[in-house]
Amino acid sequence: MIQRFRVNLRLLLKILTFLLFFIIAILPVFCIFLSNFSFELFSVFDERLSSIFLRTLILCLGTVALSLIIGIPFAFLLEYTDLPFRSFFKIAYLLPLLIPPYISTIAWLEFLGKRGDLISLDLPIYVYNLPSVIVILAFSFFPLVTLITSFALRNIDSRLEDAARLLYPQREVIRKITLPLIMPHIIISSIFVFVFSISELGVPALLMVNTFTPEIFAQFSAFFDTPRAIALSLPLVALIFIIILLNHLYLGRKSFVTISSFSRKGKSIKLSKTYKLIALAFTSIILILSVLIPISILLLESRLQFLIAFYEAFEPIINTLQFAILGATLMTFLGFFLAYFYRSSFDPIILLPIAIPSMMMGIGIINFFNTDMTSLIYNSFPIIIIGYMARFLPFVTKTLSPFFEQIHPSIEESALLSGSSFPRILHRILLPLMKPGIISSWVVGFVLSIRELSTTLLVSPAGLQTLPVRIYTLMHYGAPEMVSSLSLILIFLIITPLILLLTVRRLILKLVIT
Amino acid sequence: MSFIEIHEIDKSFGKKKVISNLSLDVKENELLGILGSSGCGKTTLLRLIAGFEIPNKGEIRINSDLVYSSNNRRVVPPEKRNVGMVFQDLALWPHMTVKEHINFVFESKNIRNEEKIEEILKLVNLKSLSESYPEQLSGGEKQRVAIARTLAQEPRVLLLDEPLSNLDQILRKDFKNEIIKLQKKFGITTIYVTHNYLELVDMADEIAIMQEGRIIQFGRTEEVYQKPKNNFVRNILGR
């Protein structure tokens, strides 16, 4: 009897986890596609839409390309060379990821003048164009590429390179062995950058480049033209699906980087003095452009009116913090069980929501929850949390799953053999072992949620505003010192919890060791 | 005549000295076994000969060519030393087929010769598997790919880094036979590193016992076995 109960509890949790994931992240969009789909959709696809589609494609591909050009060399410098101040750069390169791209856009717009002309130098630099959007986004997203590829580089079996090093010079070994080995990671990071670029509303809107996301936002919020919005999104969704599917097939055949005990442990290529200088200049300039300049401009422009700004926007600030904390916590909770129960078998399904642009997610959620039965959700803050979860659950789950893979099944099996029930295994074995993974995934969920703009802008009920939404609306009415102050407050809200968490984590580690 | 000459080399990683003032000669066409417990510096020694690591001082000659010298500030990179190596776990490239492995070696010498590839694949009995990836191969087949790859290179020196440590008994015997055959057939000067004396029996012409970055005994295999210098050597020989 008891045995049976145990199994059922596990099964129940497993089903419940999937149902929740399905209802939040997949069903809304699925429904809206289904209810609006007809072949007439394609007749909406006129010349104007095709040009938007093309522009969006260029935006995404351009951002991916530039992010790779910056991100991959950055990763190699961090992992393979004796770059000066390496330990500093190993943390600092993540900073651009913490500054939302629409915030750096605001800063650069303020720096280069309101009309987009460099006032002080009187140079005819026109920034309201597609290349500007690509540059801003790439400087914001390249750390994703660096993060994922440097993880791969760190864990490559270095003897695979040694074996080739007997035959080829270092440069060739990197080209012929190292790069192909980390290719799956490069592809995955490209997919992430691609989908983040599609979903970005703030940057193209602020720079007045009409791409997919601003267009849908306009279509939907001004004209409530759902079919047109869907027609626009279909080719993009299809494209991402194809990429994810191809990647899955490619990865399915051969996976290369396994965590091995023969990873390079600090074996670094010694750079000559000239190359050291070039490398240092490269990493510094990237960080100066993506972090130092935007933050300095915001500080200057804010005229240090933080207190006033804080007072004026007290409610959105508190809202944002609460929602992001609640969202991250729920995501980690659900992501934990998703990653546990569906380790790698459901990969494509877990990744599915990634393929859906933020606008579609927002429209889907609005349509799905705008019923009498769910009005409690629809008219209040839960709809915002659902928006966060729908968009970011895959990322949180993906952060957790490698940690699960490191827990050998025998650990759990031996607990089962000694007669432990599932809740007991969870409490005594999985949770303690997963602590680092839980903290990391919570951070990922928190950072992504607190800056979320596009879905929130669509779904937020009347009278409820988050800080990004407030900044975005203020941006259209001037008040640069308000916008700058609030932007800095947002960056502060993103970074402080991170620092707190990292310190706590280090303290815990210290306590455990001593 | 000595084919590999190592003269008073030092190697430290940070503050930790791994090899200290080590000298060693390997005679042409012979197989030298280096025996030592883990962490004694024997793998580092191989990596210094291959050129993956650079010593802090000393000299290394292969076939009288100076490949490293601290006095002359001379460092020959690995690809110019023509040294072959069989790694623990074999280190096959997961993104290449069997044929591509061989081709990769030939390309490094600017040779494009389909016949030669076929010839080598035939020699190690892998012709039918030439389009397979490593993960599709059995343990024994993987070994033969590793050997074929080294063969294709036609190295002057062969380095073996615990090649049997992760193999089961049957595969061990096959692999050992394969290595002996090759070594005798092509007369490649070989260094074989292991912690297990039994792997070296019937195989090594000479043996060097290593401890804490030094060679504590060196000589013909029977000689060392008959007259171990101290208890440490006696233990590691399993006597």
Tab-separated table of N, CA and C in Angstrom, chain A residues 302-373:
chain	number	residue	atom	x	y	z
A	302	SER	N	21.064	62.276	-15.140
A	302	SER	CA	20.071	62.163	-14.059
A	302	SER	C	20.115	63.382	-13.144
A	303	ARG	N	21.188	64.133	-13.202
A	303	ARG	CA	21.396	65.264	-12.289
A	303	ARG	C	21.162	64.835	-10.853
A	304	LEU	N	21.441	63.544	-10.625
A	304	LEU	CA	21.377	62.968	-9.278
A	304	LEU	C	20.023	63.155	-8.606
A	305	GLN	N	18.964	63.099	-9.426
A	305	GLN	CA	17.635	63.291	-8.832
A	305	GLN	C	16.984	61.956	-8.460
A	306	PHE	N	17.793	61.079	-7.886
A	306	PHE	CA	17.280	59.738	-7.578
A	306	PHE	C	16.119	59.771	-6.600
A	307	LEU	N	16.252	60.638	-5.579
A	307	LEU	CA	15.241	60.654	-4.521
A	307	LEU	C	13.880	61.033	-5.084
A	308	ILE	N	13.895	62.075	-5.912
A	308	ILE	CA	12.639	62.514	-6.511
A	308	ILE	C	12.068	61.413	-7.393
A	309	ALA	N	12.961	60.847	-8.198
A	309	ALA	CA	12.527	59.782	-9.091
A	309	ALA	C	11.981	58.609	-8.294
A	310	PHE	N	12.686	58.269	-7.234
A	310	PHE	CA	12.270	57.149	-6.406
A	310	PHE	C	10.884	57.410	-5.816
A	311	TYR	N	10.690	58.612	-5.357
A	311	TYR	CA	9.414	58.989	-4.751
A	311	TYR	C	8.292	58.945	-5.794
A	312	GLU	N	8.582	59.513	-6.964
A	312	GLU	CA	7.574	59.586	-8.028
A	312	GLU	C	7.177	58.208	-8.536
A	313	ALA	N	8.167	57.329	-8.597
A	313	ALA	CA	7.896	56.024	-9.196
A	313	ALA	C	7.921	54.932	-8.143
A	314	PHE	N	7.553	55.295	-6.926
A	314	PHE	CA	7.646	54.343	-5.832
A	314	PHE	C	6.855	53.069	-6.119
A	315	GLU	N	5.629	53.267	-6.603
A	315	GLU	CA	4.781	52.092	-6.824
A	315	GLU	C	5.338	51.141	-7.880
A	316	PRO	N	5.681	51.645	-9.081
A	316	PRO	CA	6.278	50.731	-10.074
A	316	PRO	C	7.532	50.030	-9.564
A	317	ILE	N	8.344	50.750	-8.792
A	317	ILE	CA	9.580	50.140	-8.293
A	317	ILE	C	9.261	48.955	-7.394
A	318	ILE	N	8.342	49.209	-6.444
A	318	ILE	CA	7.966	48.123	-5.526
A	318	ILE	C	7.313	46.980	-6.305
A	319	ASN	N	6.419	47.342	-7.226
A	319	ASN	CA	5.784	46.318	-8.069
A	319	ASN	C	6.829	45.438	-8.746
A	320	THR	N	7.763	46.106	-9.427
A	320	THR	CA	8.758	45.382	-10.209
A	320	THR	C	9.524	44.393	-9.342
A	321	LEU	N	9.957	44.887	-8.184
A	321	LEU	CA	10.714	44.021	-7.284
A	321	LEU	C	9.882	42.816	-6.870
A	322	GLN	N	8.648	43.098	-6.440
A	322	GLN	CA	7.779	42.013	-5.977
A	322	GLN	C	7.522	41.000	-7.088
A	323	PHE	N	7.171	41.513	-8.257
A	323	PHE	CA	6.825	40.613	-9.361
A	323	PHE	C	8.030	39.768	-9.772
A	324	ALA	N	9.188	40.425	-9.852
A	324	ALA	CA	10.373	39.690	-10.305
A	324	ALA	C	10.761	38.620	-9.295
A	325	ILE	N	10.680	38.962	-8.012
A	325	ILE	CA	11.028	37.974	-6.984
A	325	ILE	C	10.036	36.820	-7.016
A	326	LEU	N	8.750	37.170	-7.061
A	326	LEU	CA	7.719	36.134	-7.101
A	326	LEU	C	7.866	35.292	-8.371
A	327	GLY	N	8.063	35.976	-9.510
A	327	GLY	CA	8.207	35.266	-10.784
A	327	GLY	C	9.394	34.323	-10.769
A	328	ALA	N	10.536	34.829	-10.320
A	328	ALA	CA	11.746	34.006	-10.306
A	328	ALA	C	11.559	32.794	-9.394
A	329	THR	N	10.907	33.019	-8.247
A	329	THR	CA	10.708	31.921	-7.303
A	329	THR	C	9.802	30.850	-7.897
A	330	LEU	N	8.673	31.273	-8.480
A	330	LEU	CA	7.756	30.301	-9.080
A	330	LEU	C	8.415	29.567	-10.239
A	331	MET	N	9.176	30.323	-11.044
A	331	MET	CA	9.858	29.701	-12.189
A	331	MET	C	10.864	28.664	-11.724
A	332	THR	N	11.620	29.003	-10.687
A	332	THR	CA	12.620	28.060	-10.191
A	332	THR	C	11.937	26.798	-9.678
A	333	PHE	N	10.817	27.007	-8.963
A	333	PHE	CA	10.059	25.889	-8.405
A	333	PHE	C	9.580	24.963	-9.524
A	334	LEU	N	8.904	25.552	-10.496
A	334	LEU	CA	8.367	24.755	-11.600
A	334	LEU	C	9.509	24.195	-12.455
A	335	GLY	N	10.518	25.035	-12.706
A	335	GLY	CA	11.658	24.612	-13.517
A	335	GLY	C	12.400	23.448	-12.882
A	336	PHE	N	12.469	23.457	-11.557
A	336	PHE	CA	13.131	22.373	-10.826
A	336	PHE	C	12.491	21.031	-11.166
A	337	PHE	N	11.160	20.986	-11.068
A	337	PHE	CA	10.477	19.716	-11.335
A	337	PHE	C	10.478	19.378	-12.824
A	338	LEU	N	10.383	20.415	-13.657
A	338	LEU	CA	10.466	20.167	-15.101
A	338	LEU	C	11.809	19.541	-15.460
A	339	ALA	N	12.874	20.145	-14.947
A	339	ALA	CA	14.216	19.650	-15.264
A	339	ALA	C	14.408	18.255	-14.678
A	340	TYR	N	13.805	18.018	-13.502
A	340	TYR	CA	13.986	16.735	-12.837
A	340	TYR	C	13.242	15.619	-13.559
A	341	PHE	N	11.965	15.871	-13.847
A	341	PHE	CA	11.143	14.807	-14.416
A	341	PHE	C	11.395	14.591	-15.900
A	342	TYR	N	11.755	15.667	-16.577
A	342	TYR	CA	11.845	15.544	-18.030
A	342	TYR	C	13.260	15.753	-18.522
A	343	ARG	N	14.224	15.330	-17.702
A	343	ARG	CA	15.643	15.636	-17.916
A	343	ARG	C	15.982	16.032	-19.336
A	344	SER	N	16.169	15.057	-20.195
A	344	SER	CA	16.523	15.501	-21.549
A	344	SER	C	15.506	15.038	-22.578
A	345	SER	N	14.570	14.202	-22.127
A	345	SER	CA	13.682	13.577	-23.094
A	345	SER	C	12.767	14.583	-23.781
A	346	PHE	N	12.375	15.636	-23.047
A	346	PHE	CA	11.383	16.558	-23.592
A	346	PHE	C	12.009	17.836	-24.111
A	347	ASP	N	13.290	17.773	-24.365
A	347	ASP	CA	14.011	18.984	-24.713
A	347	ASP	C	13.291	19.905	-25.702
A	348	PRO	N	12.893	19.396	-26.869
A	348	PRO	CA	12.272	20.297	-27.845
A	348	PRO	C	11.012	20.958	-27.302
A	349	ILE	N	10.228	20.227	-26.500
A	349	ILE	CA	8.992	20.808	-25.982
A	349	ILE	C	9.289	21.873	-24.935
A	350	ILE	N	10.264	21.613	-24.088
A	350	ILE	CA	10.622	22.607	-23.076
A	350	ILE	C	11.145	23.874	-23.762
A	351	LEU	N	11.844	23.687	-24.885
A	351	LEU	CA	12.419	24.837	-25.584
A	351	LEU	C	11.407	25.559	-26.470
A	352	LEU	N	10.258	24.922	-26.682
A	352	LEU	CA	9.258	25.469	-27.592
A	352	LEU	C	8.904	26.933	-27.339
A	353	PRO	N	8.616	27.324	-26.080
A	353	PRO	CA	8.221	28.719	-25.851
A	353	PRO	C	9.283	29.716	-26.289
A	354	ILE	N	10.545	29.281	-26.365
A	354	ILE	CA	11.599	30.192	-26.797
A	354	ILE	C	11.321	30.691	-28.210
A	355	ALA	N	10.699	29.821	-29.018
A	355	ALA	CA	10.463	30.173	-30.419
A	355	ALA	C	9.362	31.212	-30.580
A	356	ILE	N	8.640	31.487	-29.503
A	356	ILE	CA	7.502	32.391	-29.646
A	356	ILE	C	7.893	33.807	-29.246
A	357	PRO	N	7.795	34.747	-30.178
A	357	PRO	CA	8.171	36.127	-29.873
A	357	PRO	C	7.322	36.701	-28.737
A	358	SER	N	7.922	37.633	-28.008
A	358	SER	CA	7.270	38.178	-26.817
A	358	SER	C	5.873	38.717	-27.100
A	359	MET	N	5.719	39.348	-28.256
A	359	MET	CA	4.422	39.946	-28.579
A	359	MET	C	3.348	38.874	-28.716
A	360	MET	N	3.693	37.794	-29.410
A	360	MET	CA	2.738	36.704	-29.573
A	360	MET	C	2.369	36.122	-28.231
A	361	MET	N	3.383	35.969	-27.379
A	361	MET	CA	3.148	35.440	-26.051
A	361	MET	C	2.134	36.328	-25.332
A	362	GLY	N	2.360	37.640	-25.418
A	362	GLY	CA	1.472	38.582	-24.752
A	362	GLY	C	0.050	38.493	-25.287
A	363	ILE	N	-0.081	38.507	-26.597
A	363	ILE	CA	-1.417	38.447	-27.196
A	363	ILE	C	-2.103	37.135	-26.825
A	364	GLY	N	-1.346	36.048	-26.894
A	364	GLY	CA	-1.896	34.747	-26.533
A	364	GLY	C	-2.404	34.721	-25.110
A	365	ILE	N	-1.612	35.248	-24.204
A	365	ILE	CA	-1.995	35.232	-22.789
A	365	ILE	C	-3.233	36.087	-22.568
A	366	ILE	N	-3.273	37.249	-23.203
A	366	ILE	CA	-4.441	38.120	-23.048
A	366	ILE	C	-5.706	37.397	-23.498
A	367	ASN	N	-5.637	36.797	-24.681
A	367	ASN	CA	-6.821	36.119	-25.203
A	367	ASN	C	-7.236	34.932	-24.344
A	368	PHE	N	-6.238	34.223	-23.865
A	368	PHE	CA	-6.525	32.994	-23.137
A	368	PHE	C	-7.124	33.274	-21.774
A	369	PHE	N	-6.630	34.291	-21.094
A	369	PHE	CA	-7.069	34.537	-19.722
A	369	PHE	C	-8.165	35.588	-19.619
A	370	ASN	N	-8.536	36.186	-20.747
A	370	ASN	CA	-9.589	37.191	-20.717
A	370	ASN	C	-10.962	36.521	-20.780
A	371	THR	N	-11.286	35.760	-19.740
A	371	THR	CA	-12.598	35.122	-19.662
A	371	THR	C	-13.170	35.424	-18.285
A	372	ASP	N	-14.477	35.182	-18.117
A	372	ASP	CA	-15.095	35.453	-16.817
A	372	ASP	C	-14.443	34.624	-15.716
A	373	MET	N	-14.132	33.380	-16.102
A	373	MET	CA	-13.603	32.465	-15.101
A	373	MET	C	-12.247	32.914	-14.570
